[in-house]
Amino acid sequence: MVATYDSRDVAAFMLAAMQRQADADAVDDDPAAAYRTFRSAVYARYPGLSEAQFAEALQLAAITAEDDAKFARGPNNP
């Protein structure tokens, strides 16, 4: 059964999971394993999440991360 979740909630969880992995340097050690762990965490938190919703939330998370990085750099450093 496919469940429906708010993509913003899923994206926020994804961003937090990515940050935890970055803090643990998991991505640098083994990117493929880090992605599998990330994906497993998302599906454990959101059972029944469809592939389309996963992709949509991942895209939203990427856009949010990019916007946050631009904001952190400030207006004079695009």
Short mmCIF file of C-alpha atoms in Angstrom, two decimals:
data_model
loop_
_atom_site.label_atom_id
_atom_site.label_comp_id
_atom_site.label_asym_id
_atom_site.label_seq_id
_atom_site.Cartn_x
_atom_site.Cartn_y
_atom_site.Cartn_z
CA MET A 1 0.00 0.00 0.00
CA VAL A 2 1.33 3.42 -0.94
CA ALA A 3 0.90 6.10 1.70
CA THR A 4 0.67 9.81 1.06
CA TYR A 5 2.89 12.16 3.04
CA ASP A 6 3.52 15.89 2.91
CA SER A 7 6.66 16.27 0.79
CA ARG A 8 7.81 19.18 2.96
CA ASP A 9 7.81 16.94 6.04
CA VAL A 10 9.69 14.21 4.21
CA ALA A 11 12.18 16.75 2.82
CA ALA A 12 12.81 18.17 6.31
CA PHE A 13 13.49 14.66 7.59
CA MET A 14 15.79 14.02 4.62
CA LEU A 15 17.77 17.19 5.33
CA ALA A 16 18.19 16.20 8.97
CA ALA A 17 19.28 12.68 7.98
CA MET A 18 21.78 14.08 5.48
CA GLN A 19 23.19 16.40 8.13
CA ARG A 20 23.59 13.54 10.60
CA GLN A 21 25.50 11.55 7.98
CA ALA A 22 27.66 14.55 7.09
CA ASP A 23 28.44 15.12 10.76
CA ALA A 24 29.47 11.47 11.06
CA ASP A 25 31.58 11.67 7.86
CA ALA A 26 29.67 8.62 6.61
CA VAL A 27 29.43 9.99 3.07
CA ASP A 28 33.19 10.43 2.75
CA ASP A 29 33.88 6.88 3.89
CA ASP A 30 31.45 5.06 1.59
CA PRO A 31 28.97 7.16 -0.44
CA ALA A 32 26.97 4.14 -1.65
CA ALA A 33 26.53 2.78 1.87
CA ALA A 34 25.63 6.25 3.14
CA TYR A 35 22.91 6.53 0.49
CA ARG A 36 21.52 3.09 1.36
CA THR A 37 21.45 4.06 5.05
CA PHE A 38 19.78 7.37 4.20
CA ARG A 39 17.18 5.69 2.00
CA SER A 40 16.47 3.04 4.64
CA ALA A 41 15.99 5.74 7.30
CA VAL A 42 13.52 7.60 5.09
CA TYR A 43 11.48 4.48 4.34
CA ALA A 44 11.57 3.42 8.01
CA ARG A 45 10.15 6.81 9.01
CA TYR A 46 7.67 6.96 6.11
CA PRO A 47 6.54 3.40 5.35
CA GLY A 48 4.66 3.09 2.10
CA LEU A 49 6.28 6.19 0.63
CA SER A 50 6.08 5.95 -3.15
CA GLU A 51 9.13 6.29 -5.38
CA ALA A 52 7.55 9.42 -6.89
CA GLN A 53 7.09 11.00 -3.46
CA PHE A 54 10.64 10.03 -2.49
CA ALA A 55 11.96 11.74 -5.63
CA GLU A 56 9.79 14.82 -5.08
CA ALA A 57 10.89 15.18 -1.46
CA LEU A 58 14.53 14.62 -2.40
CA GLN A 59 14.29 17.36 -5.02
CA LEU A 60 12.65 19.69 -2.48
CA ALA A 61 15.39 18.87 0.04
CA ALA A 62 18.07 19.69 -2.54
CA ILE A 63 16.43 23.02 -3.38
CA THR A 64 16.09 23.86 0.31
CA ALA A 65 19.74 22.97 0.98
CA GLU A 66 20.85 25.12 -1.95
CA ASP A 67 18.74 28.06 -0.74
CA ASP A 68 20.12 27.67 2.79
CA ALA A 69 23.68 27.67 1.44
CA LYS A 70 23.03 30.83 -0.58
CA PHE A 71 21.55 32.54 2.47
CA ALA A 72 24.54 31.52 4.60
CA ARG A 73 26.97 32.99 2.05
CA GLY A 74 25.19 36.33 2.25
CA PRO A 75 23.99 38.78 -0.40
CA ASN A 76 27.47 39.71 -1.61
CA ASN A 77 28.57 36.12 -2.27
CA PRO A 78 26.13 34.52 -4.74
#
